[in-house]
Amino acid sequence: MSGRARLTVFAALATLFTAWSLNPLVESGGWLPQAALLLALQSAVGAGARRVPLARTLTVAAQLLVSLLALMLLFGGKLRSAASDGLFDYLVTDFGALFRQGVQDVNEFAMPAPLTDGIRLLLVSGVLLIGLLVDLLAVTVRTAAAAGLPLLALYSVAAGLSSATTGTSASWISFLLAGCGYLLLLLSEGRDRLAQWGRVFGAAPRGQVAAGYSGGGRALAPVRTGRRIGAVALGLALAVPAVLPSLGSGVLGSGSGPGDGEGNGLGPSIQAVNPLVSLQSSLNTQDNRVVLRYRTNSPELSEQYLRILALDEFNGIKWEASGRALTDVPKRMPNPPGVSESVLNGATEVETFISSAQTYAQRYLPMPYPATGVDITGKWRFEPAGRTLVGDQLGKDKFQNAQGVQYSVRSLLLNPTAEQLRSAPAANPEIAAEYTKVPDNLPEVVVRTAREVTRGTKDDYSAAVKLQDYFAVSGGFRYDTKVSSGTGSQAIAKFLADKEGFCVHFAFSMASMARTLGIPARVAVGFTPGVKQADGIVNVSMRDAHAWPELYFEGVGWTRFEPTPRSGITVPDYSLPAAPRPQTSAPTAAPSASAAQPSAGPSTAEDCPPDQKKLGECGPAAAQRNTGAGDGGPSAGTVLAWTAAGILLLGLPLLPFLWRGRLRARRLGSGQVLAAWRELGDAAWDVGILPDEALSPRGAADRLVSLGRLDAEAADAVRRVAGGVERELYAPPGAEPPHGEPAPDVLLARAGLLAGVSRWARLRALFFPRSAARIGWAAAARRSALTTRFADTASRARSRLPARGRS
């Protein structure tokens, strides 16, 4: 194996060894064989391109192109839909959608994440990109030491994600593999360089001279010494963090990470500031585990929703919690905003004792709404507008969370009547101004539907009930956990058209429509009451996560409504019509079997939307899902593909121009007079003066001056170049070389040739040069040579056969 081939192999191995550090971030290592296969293909393409040889830029371009095609062929059909009819859709549109889905999965899953097709694509393509950089630096550019930078970047990303998400640092095995791969790459390059130099640093083996070569002519590269140095370096890197306590939580340490709780053997905790992300991470584990347990003296368990926080800002892309100032947790929380004395007098104060699981490390504390007091240990902060408790910062990148805590909450069980809601006065102007904002890109269909549904209502309460009944009963909506996700403006419009979705769609849509009617609205995120056990303790599991709209009525405050037609959901009594009717727990159209009841085992749905995963509507994560985001417009992959096609289309006419410029620079840069003479002949050919190989250099120069109508200065330049050619060809050995470089004379003569033709002829000479015919001649000559070589090889093979087998 040649030195360059060996370097190519070890560059690929170094990348693959370092990529092993990404394996703990996903539940399965099934992506590694695919990455290894495509990495080998990419390295083979690079080795072949360098053997041709191709220019460095063309070598990298060939590797990149083959890698992209391999990725598209491998992943392009994972999301194939009915609309994907052609090869373009198969390779570009679906491929881009899968890439976008992978980015969403990375943002939503906690580590170790399930190996979805999107995450698999990101892992494999990332390894290929790092492999391409390592191959470029180590093999193409021959600077193996610099190849450690992309390898370090790959390892640092893996170690950082592992530390930030699982609370533990990268394992020593991952570090050892990455270090060994890099050292092998350095040793391979060093051996190749020393073999070329013929020099050895260190003593030669006994019986051999120390001139750098053994008796057989092989260089004595210090491989053994390099291995010893590498082993000592890796040993120190592994041993020092264990010896020094200050380094215990470094690259190889296993110390606690940000937000870690005490060891409990229950696996990694979910840590995130955004409750949607942490809920989704907890909900998509392998079982429907219990995350909260509580005991309460509330007389109405169906109203015991455990609220995490409220999403009060809608920017057209998503609903999110606005940033607000935090205060110390008061012993007695102030009365909820907007609640009148008459409603407070009819309220019942209840007490709830809650215990969270060790795997629930959310920074927001689940509490019944509205809480009036909380008894809990730790550092917590109070957000007055949403009446939520948020974990305070404990140190660098470490925050207080609800992992394994026990606390008690005193809260009010409000019992407003329909009459109190109907007679509510206009909302406080400040609250109305803040909570009725809608984005500019909200589709007109949302406003129009809200007006049509509430036509004829005389107050905000009646309009809210109409909206709730429209989604839960009369609108024909169907609760379906397989609907593609999306919470932006276009997703709401799509939901109103398709009439299929889950709690996120129902809550966000009703809140948006209420705001268009001037009713202050926000979306609450938390848990439904859960299931009461025989001993009186209520278990809240991951499937109890939920989202619901809260509408504001002056004198009553923030009031829960329930538009989601899901089994087990309780519609508040104050939102029911005066005439009693059955509880609305199912839509008019019968829900799918998968949506009506959660299964006892893990869900096997193949297209569980991200927002559904966030709020617990479908159990464990599925391996494959549809990725229609419902936001409308072309996907990122489609835009990228059309942009690339446009650039390619616009760049095609420039290829002859670029080729001639590169050829001219190479010829004139060589300093050889014969190369400059060929360039001068091609420049004349480009303006229409055909070459005549039968003429002598002097005769060819006179012909070029005559046909090109050159001025005296350009004519003298042509004759100087022709004189140099004559001296090069006919002067005796040792004669004085021609004076000066031929390049300036060629450029001067070319400028004169272009000046002597029309504008159209000049443009044709620049962008469609006639001398480009040499490309076809060269290709024909190479094809002829290959054909002749093949014929000679076949003839020799036949000559070696016995006489009977030659036929």
C-alpha atoms as one frame of an Amber mdcrd trajectory, in Angstrom:
protein
   0.000   0.000   0.000   1.355   3.406  -0.972   1.874   6.153   1.566  -1.021
   8.243   0.288  -3.381   5.258   0.248  -2.393   4.424   3.824  -2.996   8.032
   4.831  -6.453   7.916   3.210  -7.376   4.799   5.201  -6.210   6.220   8.517
  -7.966   9.544   7.887 -11.251   7.660   7.468 -10.530   5.532  10.563  -9.712
   8.622  12.653 -13.038  10.179  11.661 -14.931   6.963  12.398 -13.233   6.490
  15.775 -14.072  10.063  16.761 -17.655   9.622  15.532 -18.055   6.879  18.137
 -18.335   9.639  20.744 -21.724  10.571  19.223 -23.130   7.122  19.886 -24.212
   7.766  23.525 -26.444  10.612  22.302 -28.910   8.207  20.625 -30.601   5.048
  21.780 -29.207   2.857  19.006 -25.897   2.631  17.194 -27.464   1.522  13.932
 -26.296   4.701  12.212 -22.595   3.867  12.603 -22.428   1.117   9.908 -24.125
   3.462   7.438 -21.703   6.245   8.317 -18.747   3.868   7.937 -19.962   2.675
   4.535 -20.523   6.172   3.148 -17.258   7.373   4.667 -15.424   4.563   2.869
 -17.154   5.516  -0.388 -16.174   9.161   0.070 -12.549   8.223   0.784 -12.440
   5.904  -2.241 -13.698   8.684  -4.502 -11.002  10.994  -3.134  -8.298   8.360
  -3.676  -9.444   7.796  -7.256  -9.602  11.517  -8.000  -6.081  12.031  -6.675
  -4.809   9.134  -8.744  -6.160  10.569 -12.045  -4.965  13.215 -10.939  -7.525
  15.979 -10.533  -7.009  19.420  -9.070  -7.596  19.749  -5.347 -10.807  21.694
  -5.798 -12.145  19.121  -8.258 -11.199  16.307  -5.893 -13.162  17.872  -3.027
 -16.058  18.661  -5.382 -16.178  15.037  -6.574 -16.202  13.739  -2.984 -18.907
  16.206  -1.977 -21.084  15.376  -4.975 -20.843  11.610  -4.494 -21.540  11.973
  -0.765 -24.649  14.077  -1.393 -25.952  11.629  -3.985 -25.350   8.700  -1.634
 -27.170  10.483   1.201 -30.104  11.352  -1.054 -30.399   7.820  -2.365 -30.197
   6.429   1.160 -32.566   8.861   2.866 -34.498  10.581   0.095 -37.431   8.176
   0.137 -37.927   7.991   3.903 -40.627  10.635   3.747 -41.920   9.819   0.298
 -45.476  11.026  -0.058 -48.122  10.926  -2.709 -46.967  14.284  -4.021 -43.446
  13.015  -4.666 -43.791  11.893  -8.263 -40.431  12.527  -9.883 -36.765  11.991
  -9.239 -36.408  15.622  -8.188 -39.011  15.226  -5.451 -37.524  11.901  -4.427
 -33.979  13.157  -4.047 -34.423  16.819  -3.086 -37.840  17.623  -1.688 -38.183
  14.591   0.577 -34.505  14.736   1.484 -34.808  18.369   2.543 -37.961  17.643
   4.546 -36.202  14.824   6.382 -33.247  17.072   7.148 -35.613  19.699   8.563
 -37.381  17.042  10.622 -34.028  15.940  12.006 -33.322  19.482  13.195 -36.713
  19.540  14.924 -36.023  16.183  16.561 -32.678  17.383  17.890 -34.348  20.409
  19.464 -37.134  18.354  21.026 -35.631  15.089  22.265 -33.542  14.628  25.339
 -30.444  12.464  25.081 -30.258   9.612  24.471 -32.731  10.399  21.721 -34.525
   7.785  19.632 -32.788   7.102  16.337 -35.352   8.683  14.036 -34.624   8.953
  10.338 -34.058  12.687  10.705 -31.520  12.285  13.519 -29.869   9.436  11.601
 -29.491  11.734   8.594 -27.935  14.493  10.693 -25.470  12.089  12.304 -24.374
  10.446   9.058 -24.128  13.702   7.106 -22.220  15.357   9.951 -19.698  12.525
  10.067 -19.307  12.709   6.287 -18.671  16.448   6.471 -16.016  16.009   9.149
 -14.548  13.111   7.162 -14.338  15.306   4.075 -12.475  18.012   6.003 -10.106
  15.484   7.562  -9.419  13.880   4.164  -8.846  17.306   2.616  -6.386  18.415
   5.281  -4.593  15.124   5.878  -4.428  13.602   2.392  -5.132  16.258  -0.227
  -3.250  19.132   1.446  -0.888  16.798   3.378  -1.221  18.549   6.767  -2.376
  15.780   9.080  -1.770  17.860  12.207  -4.386  20.405  11.093  -6.855  17.554
  10.563  -7.108  17.362  14.333  -9.205  20.538  14.366 -12.334  19.038  12.717
 -11.830  15.884  14.774 -11.671  17.993  17.931 -14.814  19.849  16.847 -16.664
  16.551  16.380 -15.565  15.228  19.757 -16.300  18.533  21.502 -19.866  18.611
  20.136 -20.457  15.068  21.343 -18.927  15.708  24.763 -20.781  19.009  25.166
 -24.162  17.539  24.271 -23.565  14.581  26.535 -22.664  16.849  29.448 -25.519
  19.298  28.869 -28.282  16.754  28.364 -27.442  13.640  30.333 -25.451  15.335
  33.071 -22.450  13.075  32.485 -19.353  13.705  30.451 -18.067  11.672  27.544
 -16.699   8.259  28.476 -12.989   7.507  28.547 -13.511   4.913  25.820 -14.729
   7.601  23.410 -11.764   9.790  24.273  -9.358   6.872  23.868 -10.759   5.938
  20.466 -10.641   9.529  19.223  -7.093   9.984  20.488  -5.889   6.705  18.984
  -7.425   7.583  15.623  -5.676  10.939  15.540  -2.329   9.471  16.618  -2.534
   6.773  13.960  -3.178   9.477  11.386  -0.139  11.441  12.550   2.047   8.329
  12.562   0.936   7.422   9.062   1.806  10.868   7.749   5.113  10.908   9.614
   6.080   7.525   8.242   5.270   8.639   4.720   7.248  11.870   5.067  10.288
  10.166   6.566  10.215   7.548   3.847  10.458  10.357   1.308  13.237  12.146
   3.196  15.238   8.998   3.895  16.074  10.174   7.412  15.519   8.504  10.784
  15.436  10.254  14.124  16.924   7.752  16.499  19.207   4.739  16.330  18.868
   2.210  13.534  18.224  -1.424  14.384  21.245  -3.591  14.920  22.811  -4.923
  11.807  21.541  -2.041   9.647  23.162   1.220   8.753  21.775   4.443  10.118
  21.604   6.233   6.800  17.858   6.028   6.769  17.347   2.860   4.711  17.479
  -0.800   5.548  19.166  -3.348   3.419  16.014  -3.843   1.411  15.728  -0.144
   0.610  12.827   0.631   2.959  12.942   3.742   5.092  13.316   3.233   8.820
  10.475   5.408  10.069  10.340   5.787  13.877   6.986   4.051  14.191   7.902
   2.333  17.426   9.019   5.603  19.023   5.850   7.342  17.834   3.700   4.601
  19.293   5.419   4.913  22.639   4.942   8.680  22.667   1.269   8.273  21.760
   0.685   5.664  24.446   2.284   7.872  27.103   0.254  10.910  25.979  -3.040
   9.009  26.063  -2.161   7.505  29.424  -1.519  10.939  30.894  -4.734  12.307
  29.407  -6.697   9.493  31.028  -4.906   9.506  34.368  -4.537  13.210  35.162
  -8.304  13.988  35.410  -8.703  11.084  37.812  -5.810  12.298  40.011  -6.739
  15.995  40.090 -10.156  16.638  41.669 -10.487  19.953  39.861 -10.549  18.125
  36.562 -13.038  15.518  37.626 -15.857  17.074  35.653 -13.823  17.784  32.567
 -13.606  15.901  29.329 -13.447  12.507  30.996 -14.920  13.243  34.392 -18.138
  11.718  35.582 -19.051  14.435  37.969 -22.457  15.913  38.161 -23.485  18.189
  35.396 -25.805  21.079  35.400 -28.985  20.360  37.139 -28.060  16.834  38.172
 -29.839  15.327  41.053 -28.533  12.636  43.293 -27.911   9.267  41.767 -31.012
   7.135  41.703 -30.466   4.569  39.000 -33.495   5.733  37.070 -31.607   7.075
  34.079 -30.927  10.629  32.922 -33.091  13.494  34.008 -34.821  15.888  31.655
 -33.411  19.390  31.992 -34.628  22.385  30.019 -35.877  25.895  30.550 -38.619
  25.464  27.952 -41.287  23.222  29.529 -42.456  21.992  26.142 -39.024  20.549
  25.443 -38.641  18.901  28.846 -42.167  17.520  28.800 -41.624  16.079  25.374
 -38.396  14.480  26.513 -40.070  12.865  29.517 -43.163  11.823  27.577 -41.205
   9.991  24.926 -39.409   7.516  27.111 -40.085   3.820  26.710 -42.976   3.630
  29.145 -45.877   5.729  30.343 -44.220   6.351  33.673 -45.725   8.341  36.524
 -44.089  11.751  36.867 -46.163  13.227  39.707 -48.131  11.875  42.676 -50.365
  13.972  44.878 -53.007  13.850  47.559 -55.606  16.621  47.814 -58.694  17.601
  49.797 -60.336  19.191  46.765 -64.018  18.271  46.478 -63.777  18.362  42.670
 -60.886  16.253  41.471 -61.820  16.872  37.834 -60.785  20.524  38.253 -57.388
  19.656  39.718 -55.324  20.583  36.672 -51.601  20.932  37.466 -50.490  23.976
  35.547 -46.837  24.575  34.634 -46.958  27.946  32.903 -48.887  30.029  30.398
 -47.852  30.773  26.818 -48.973  34.357  26.388 -47.117  35.596  23.308 -48.045
  34.623  19.732 -45.546  35.840  17.123 -47.029  34.061  14.119 -44.506  31.221
  14.287 -45.291  29.774  17.689 -46.846  30.454  21.070 -44.310  31.056  23.810
 -43.958  32.497  27.276 -42.879  36.125  27.272 -39.907  37.113  29.367 -40.981
  38.682  32.652 -39.290  39.819  35.841 -39.067  37.327  38.718 -39.494  38.061
  42.413 -38.981  36.208  45.658 -41.639  33.658  46.510 -44.080  35.344  48.929
 -45.445  33.467  51.907 -48.929  34.373  50.810 -49.371  35.015  47.116 -51.524
  37.970  46.104 -55.031  37.378  44.916 -55.258  36.306  41.285 -55.605  39.291
  38.920 -59.065  40.335  37.862 -60.979  38.210  40.413 -63.743  40.098  42.225
 -64.653  39.740  45.873 -67.900  37.944  45.049 -66.026  35.225  43.175 -63.381
  34.974  45.883 -66.082  34.596  48.553 -67.532  31.632  46.664 -64.135  29.956
  46.250 -62.841  27.028  48.290 -59.227  26.858  49.424 -57.771  23.400  48.995
 -54.407  21.931  49.888 -52.451  19.537  47.715 -49.339  17.542  48.665 -47.275
  16.742  45.580 -44.260  14.507  45.039 -42.346  14.529  41.744 -40.360  11.655
  40.290 -36.587  11.606  40.245 -36.674  11.734  36.459 -38.778  14.901  36.352
 -36.262  17.780  36.453 -38.397  20.593  35.046 -37.527  24.105  36.211 -41.207
  25.090  36.291 -43.164  23.750  39.249 -46.531  22.070  38.497 -49.257  23.622
  40.673 -53.047  23.963  40.719 -54.250  27.372  39.538 -54.539  29.843  41.169
 -52.065  28.969  43.928 -52.065  31.121  47.050 -49.061  29.621  48.840 -46.295
  27.057  48.322 -44.150  25.257  50.881 -41.034  23.884  49.168 -37.321  23.644
  49.819 -34.689  24.932  47.429 -34.181  28.182  45.539 -37.291  29.224  43.627
 -38.517  32.461  42.083 -42.055  33.721  41.520 -43.416  35.064  38.239 -46.484
  37.160  39.206 -48.249  37.474  35.826 -48.419  33.756  35.178 -48.367  32.855
  38.913 -45.664  30.235  38.339 -42.593  29.150  40.265 -39.291  28.934  38.387
 -36.072  27.322  39.625 -33.349  29.842  40.444 -29.742  29.581  39.325 -27.569
  27.535  41.682 -24.251  27.923  39.910 -22.716  28.052  36.485 -25.120  26.308
  34.093 -26.954  24.764  37.052 -30.512  25.592  38.111 -32.975  24.506  40.748
 -35.480  21.987  39.391 -38.365  19.815  40.537 -36.450  16.551  40.474 -37.634
  14.358  43.316 -38.989  17.260  45.392 -41.957  17.128  47.757 -44.033  20.240
  48.301 -47.478  21.405  49.315 -49.628  23.942  47.494 -52.574  25.927  48.760
 -54.860  26.984  45.931 -58.325  28.360  45.248 -61.059  26.288  43.670 -63.001
  29.015  41.905 -66.606  28.327  41.040 -67.740  31.117  38.739 -71.203  30.919
  37.321 -72.245  31.408  33.732 -74.086  34.568  34.754 -70.960  36.060  36.333
 -69.040  35.387  33.125 -71.817  36.689  30.901 -72.139  39.931  32.839 -68.383
  40.539  33.052 -67.448  44.132  32.141 -64.826  45.086  29.595 -61.367  43.811
  30.398 -58.705  46.001  31.948 -57.191  48.044  29.079 -53.631  46.936  29.855
 -54.601  43.269  29.871 -56.726  43.688  26.757 -53.899  45.424  24.896 -51.377
  42.710  25.755 -53.440  39.556  25.408 -55.384  40.400  22.261 -52.327  40.889
  20.039 -52.283  38.784  16.893 -49.465  38.566  14.336 -49.677  40.379  11.031
 -49.395  37.108   9.112 -52.471  35.562  10.721 -54.511  34.166   7.801 -57.837
  35.789   7.054 -59.565  32.415   7.384 -58.919  32.480  11.138 -60.610  35.848
  11.568 -63.455  34.948   9.212 -64.138  31.609  10.921 -64.160  33.209  14.355
 -66.763  35.740  13.220 -68.904  33.135  11.508 -68.897  30.802  14.536 -69.775
  33.568  16.995 -72.278  35.393  14.790 -75.264  36.551  16.852 -73.522  36.461
  20.260 -73.892  39.523  22.446 -71.065  39.089  24.965 -67.570  37.605  25.239
 -68.749  34.670  27.340 -71.275  33.538  24.728 -68.619  33.888  22.035 -66.175
  31.777  24.064 -68.768  29.034  24.567 -69.564  29.104  20.842 -65.882  28.673
  20.021 -65.523  25.805  22.502 -68.579  24.008  21.136 -67.419  24.582  17.562
 -64.207  22.666  18.215 -65.562  20.061  20.623 -69.013  19.313  19.186 -70.471
  21.040  16.177 -67.485  21.762  13.944 -66.815  18.181  12.882 -63.287  18.195
  14.246 -61.560  14.897  14.859 -59.010  14.197  17.566 -56.123  12.454  15.854
 -52.609  11.916  17.191 -51.159  11.266  13.725 -51.707  14.752  12.350 -48.537
  16.569  11.372 -47.371  19.191  13.818 -47.146  22.932  13.502 -48.282  25.794
  15.720 -47.757  28.821  13.502 -50.332  30.900  11.684 -50.379  28.689   8.609
 -50.677  25.592  10.793 -53.816  27.021  12.413 -55.310  27.691   8.976 -54.476
  24.146   7.910 -56.046  22.782  11.091 -59.274  24.694  10.420 -59.359  23.286
   6.888 -58.459  19.661   7.663 -60.287  19.566  11.028 -57.868  17.043  12.474
 -55.452  17.581  15.334 -54.729  17.150  19.017 -54.733  19.385  22.081 -52.062
  21.779  20.833 -54.021  22.558  17.682 -57.315  22.994  19.535 -55.868  25.202
  22.292 -53.765  27.401  20.006 -56.570  27.807  17.488 -59.218  28.742  20.037
 -56.883  31.215  21.778 -55.974  32.838  18.444 -59.606  33.114  17.358 -60.595
  34.548  20.750 -57.961  37.249  20.394 -59.315  38.228  16.986 -62.673  38.799
  18.720 -61.090  41.058  21.331 -61.157  38.464  24.134 -57.843  38.287  26.061
 -56.502  34.761  25.716 -53.424  32.650  26.393 -52.534  28.931  26.377 -51.773
  26.998  29.551 -49.483  23.980  29.592 -49.532  21.326  32.275 -51.247  18.090
  33.271 -54.816  16.901  33.532 -55.891  15.711  37.018 -54.605  12.139  36.600
 -55.981   8.852  37.929 -56.974   8.334  41.562 -55.726   5.138  43.177 -57.371
   2.984  45.811 -55.287   4.549  48.585 -56.423   8.055  47.642 -53.166   9.067
  45.935 -53.541  10.429  42.409 -50.987   9.375  39.780 -50.153  11.790  36.977
 -48.394  10.057  34.112 -46.794  11.304  30.955 -49.962  10.787  28.931 -51.746
  13.289  31.171 -49.749  16.204  29.747 -52.102  18.667  28.104 -52.607  22.192
  26.749 -55.773  24.268  27.073 -56.816  27.895  26.436 -57.377  30.394  29.225
 -59.634  33.388  28.537 -59.767  36.489  30.708 -63.026  37.894  32.098 -62.978
  40.956  34.305 -64.187  39.992  37.780 -63.484  36.281  37.253 -59.895  36.361
  36.026 -58.249  33.760  33.833 -60.741  31.018  33.113 -60.127  27.563  31.664
 -61.989  26.395  28.557 -61.719  22.963  26.981 -62.092  22.731  23.180 -60.203
  19.424  22.844 -62.599  16.501  22.223 -60.457  13.897  23.947 -61.535  11.033
  26.153 -61.060  11.870  29.835 -61.194  15.643  29.341 -63.600  17.501  31.617
 -65.484  20.503  30.248 -65.983  23.155  32.976 -69.546  23.449  34.244 -69.650
  27.211  33.687 -69.046  26.691  29.959 -71.950  24.290  29.466 -75.289  25.470
  28.029 -78.161  26.029  30.405 -79.889  22.815  29.304 -77.991  19.798  30.632
 -76.455  17.539  28.024 -73.975  14.682  28.060 -70.334  15.410  28.707 -68.576
  16.252  25.451 -65.752  13.826  25.455 -65.815  12.787  21.816 -66.083  14.634
  18.496 -68.962  14.397  16.073 -66.826  12.406  13.686 -65.695   9.210  15.323
 -62.006   9.409  16.252 -59.518   6.894  15.048 -58.888   3.872  17.150 -55.406
   5.066  17.932 -56.659   8.452  19.022 -59.713   7.499  21.075 -57.886   5.629
  23.796 -54.214   5.533  24.667 -52.848   2.028  24.375 -51.424   0.239  27.346
 -48.100  -0.410  25.646 -45.769   1.930  23.869 -47.155   3.677  20.831 -46.073
   2.439  17.445 -47.335   5.449  15.494 -44.973   6.255  12.672 -45.652   9.964
  12.395 -45.987  11.409  15.871 -45.784  15.216  15.523 -43.281  17.178  17.626
 -45.862  19.270  19.456 -47.833  16.117  20.232 -44.686  14.586  21.658 -44.149
  17.710  23.743 -47.536  17.459  25.363 -47.820  13.707  25.701 -50.451  12.730
  23.202 -48.710   9.732  21.719 -46.361   8.062  24.165 -42.856   6.999  23.136
 -41.171   8.485  20.142 -41.751   6.859  16.819 -38.981   6.009  14.485 -40.569
   7.544  11.423 -43.046  10.372  10.991 -44.544  12.577   8.359 -42.973  16.028
   8.375 -45.527  18.305   6.855 -45.180  21.306   9.071 -48.353  22.870   7.849
 -46.629  26.206   7.439 -47.082  26.306   3.658 -44.548  27.281   1.030 -41.648
  25.305  -0.394 -39.331  23.397   1.885 -35.753  24.393   2.534 -34.535  21.502
   0.387 -36.655  22.659  -2.547 -35.399  26.237  -2.297 -31.807  25.031  -2.035
 -32.195  22.725  -5.033 -33.759  25.389  -7.249 -31.098  27.895  -6.197 -28.347
  25.433  -7.076 -30.014  24.667 -10.408 -30.277  28.391 -11.195 -26.640  28.995
 -10.345 -25.612  26.021 -12.481 -27.755  27.235 -15.381 -26.303  30.731 -15.198
 -22.780  29.398 -14.815 -22.777  27.062 -17.809 -22.008  29.823 -20.365 -19.042
  30.875 -18.247 -17.317  27.488 -18.379 -15.416  28.108 -21.674 -14.414  31.561
 -20.423 -13.115  30.109 -17.152 -11.328  27.270 -18.966  -9.518  29.655 -21.322
  -8.496  31.914 -18.479  -7.108  29.015 -16.462  -5.257  27.616 -19.510  -3.825
  31.042 -20.372  -2.582  31.576 -16.832  -0.953  28.158 -16.766   0.790  28.615
 -20.106   2.058  32.111 -19.443   2.960  31.316 -15.866   5.294  28.529 -16.951
   7.731  31.026 -18.548   8.294  28.707 -21.520   8.344  30.380 -24.905   6.754
  27.412 -26.724   3.788  27.449 -24.329   3.456  31.202 -24.854   3.539  30.657
 -28.634   0.692  28.128 -28.388  -1.306  30.615 -26.334  -0.731  33.300 -28.963
  -1.945  30.937 -31.673  -5.086  30.102 -29.693  -5.753  33.807 -29.064  -5.630
  34.402 -32.828  -7.842  31.378 -33.392 -10.439  32.766 -30.954 -10.840  35.909
 -33.113 -11.173  33.877 -36.321  -7.558  33.434 -37.551  -7.247  29.672 -38.099
  -3.926  28.071 -37.180  -1.587  26.984 -39.997   0.938  24.440 -38.766   2.782
  24.400 -42.124   4.283  27.867 -41.657   7.507  28.652 -39.877   7.337  30.795
 -36.732   8.353  33.885 -38.685   5.836  33.180 -41.477   3.090  32.487 -38.931
   3.884  35.791 -37.211   3.690  37.768 -40.481   0.354  36.060 -41.275  -1.039
  36.854 -37.819   0.033  40.534 -38.087  -1.550  40.840 -41.515  -4.860  39.086
 -40.828  -5.198  40.595 -37.363  -4.516  44.156 -38.636  -2.248  44.748 -35.658
  -0.666  48.091 -34.925   3.100  48.505 -34.788   3.429  47.853 -31.045   1.375
  44.639 -31.112   3.134  43.511 -34.316   6.543  43.934 -32.676   5.322  41.857
 -29.705   4.228  39.033 -32.036   7.561  39.041 -33.831   9.476  39.002 -30.547
   7.606  35.892 -29.464   8.238  34.269 -32.875  11.955  35.103 -32.577  12.051
  33.470 -29.171  10.462  30.333 -30.636  13.111  30.209 -33.400  15.931  30.536
 -30.885  14.301  27.854 -28.713  14.008  25.458 -31.644  17.080  26.146 -33.758
  19.749  27.797 -31.594  22.768  25.608 -30.719  23.146  24.334 -27.159  24.499
  26.971 -24.787  23.253  29.893 -26.850  22.078  32.988 -25.051  18.370  32.643
 -24.121  15.847  35.128 -25.502  15.625  38.404 -23.659  12.683  38.896 -21.219
   9.551  36.915 -20.449   7.174  36.135 -23.337   3.988  36.612 -21.259   3.741
  40.446 -21.574   4.237  40.242 -25.352   1.480  37.604 -25.661  -0.944  39.700
 -23.621  -0.099  42.812 -25.684  -0.665  40.929 -28.950  -3.930  39.435 -27.631
  -5.206  42.894 -26.709  -4.411  44.085 -30.234  -6.233  41.126 -31.774  -9.363
  41.808 -29.683  -9.255  45.506 -30.503  -9.248  44.788 -34.210 -12.571  42.901
 -34.319 -16.189  43.909 -33.776 -17.895  43.891 -30.392 -19.806  40.674 -31.158
 -16.618  38.946 -32.350 -14.868  40.113 -29.201 -17.635  38.706 -26.973 -17.549
  35.434 -28.872 -13.784  35.214 -28.478 -14.143  35.744 -24.724 -17.141  33.543
 -23.876 -17.262  31.070 -26.790 -13.611  30.692 -27.864 -12.993  28.625 -31.000
  -9.888  27.129 -29.419 -12.167  25.218 -27.038 -12.207  22.611 -29.806  -8.962
  21.386 -28.275 -11.035  19.858 -25.451 -12.802  17.601 -27.909  -9.502  16.748
 -29.602  -7.947  15.831 -26.264 -10.939  13.680 -25.319 -10.835  11.918 -28.694
  -7.113  11.310 -28.340  -7.541   9.859 -24.848 -10.401   7.682 -26.002  -8.312
   6.439 -28.908  -5.392   5.692 -26.594  -7.632   3.756 -24.220  -9.132   1.802
 -27.110  -5.686   0.960 -28.428  -4.484  -0.085 -24.987  -7.533  -2.292 -24.492
  -7.041  -3.885 -27.903  -3.368  -4.567 -27.187  -4.246  -6.080 -23.806  -6.901
  -8.305 -25.361  -4.474  -9.347 -28.118  -1.812 -10.311 -25.606  -4.375 -12.226
 -23.578  -5.487 -14.172 -26.653  -1.905 -14.939 -27.568  -1.410 -16.647 -24.205
  -4.388 -18.951 -24.723  -3.933 -22.443 -26.219  -4.571 -22.677 -29.936  -7.985
 -24.272 -29.406  -9.175 -21.454 -27.163  -8.154 -18.489 -29.322 -11.418 -18.526
 -31.233
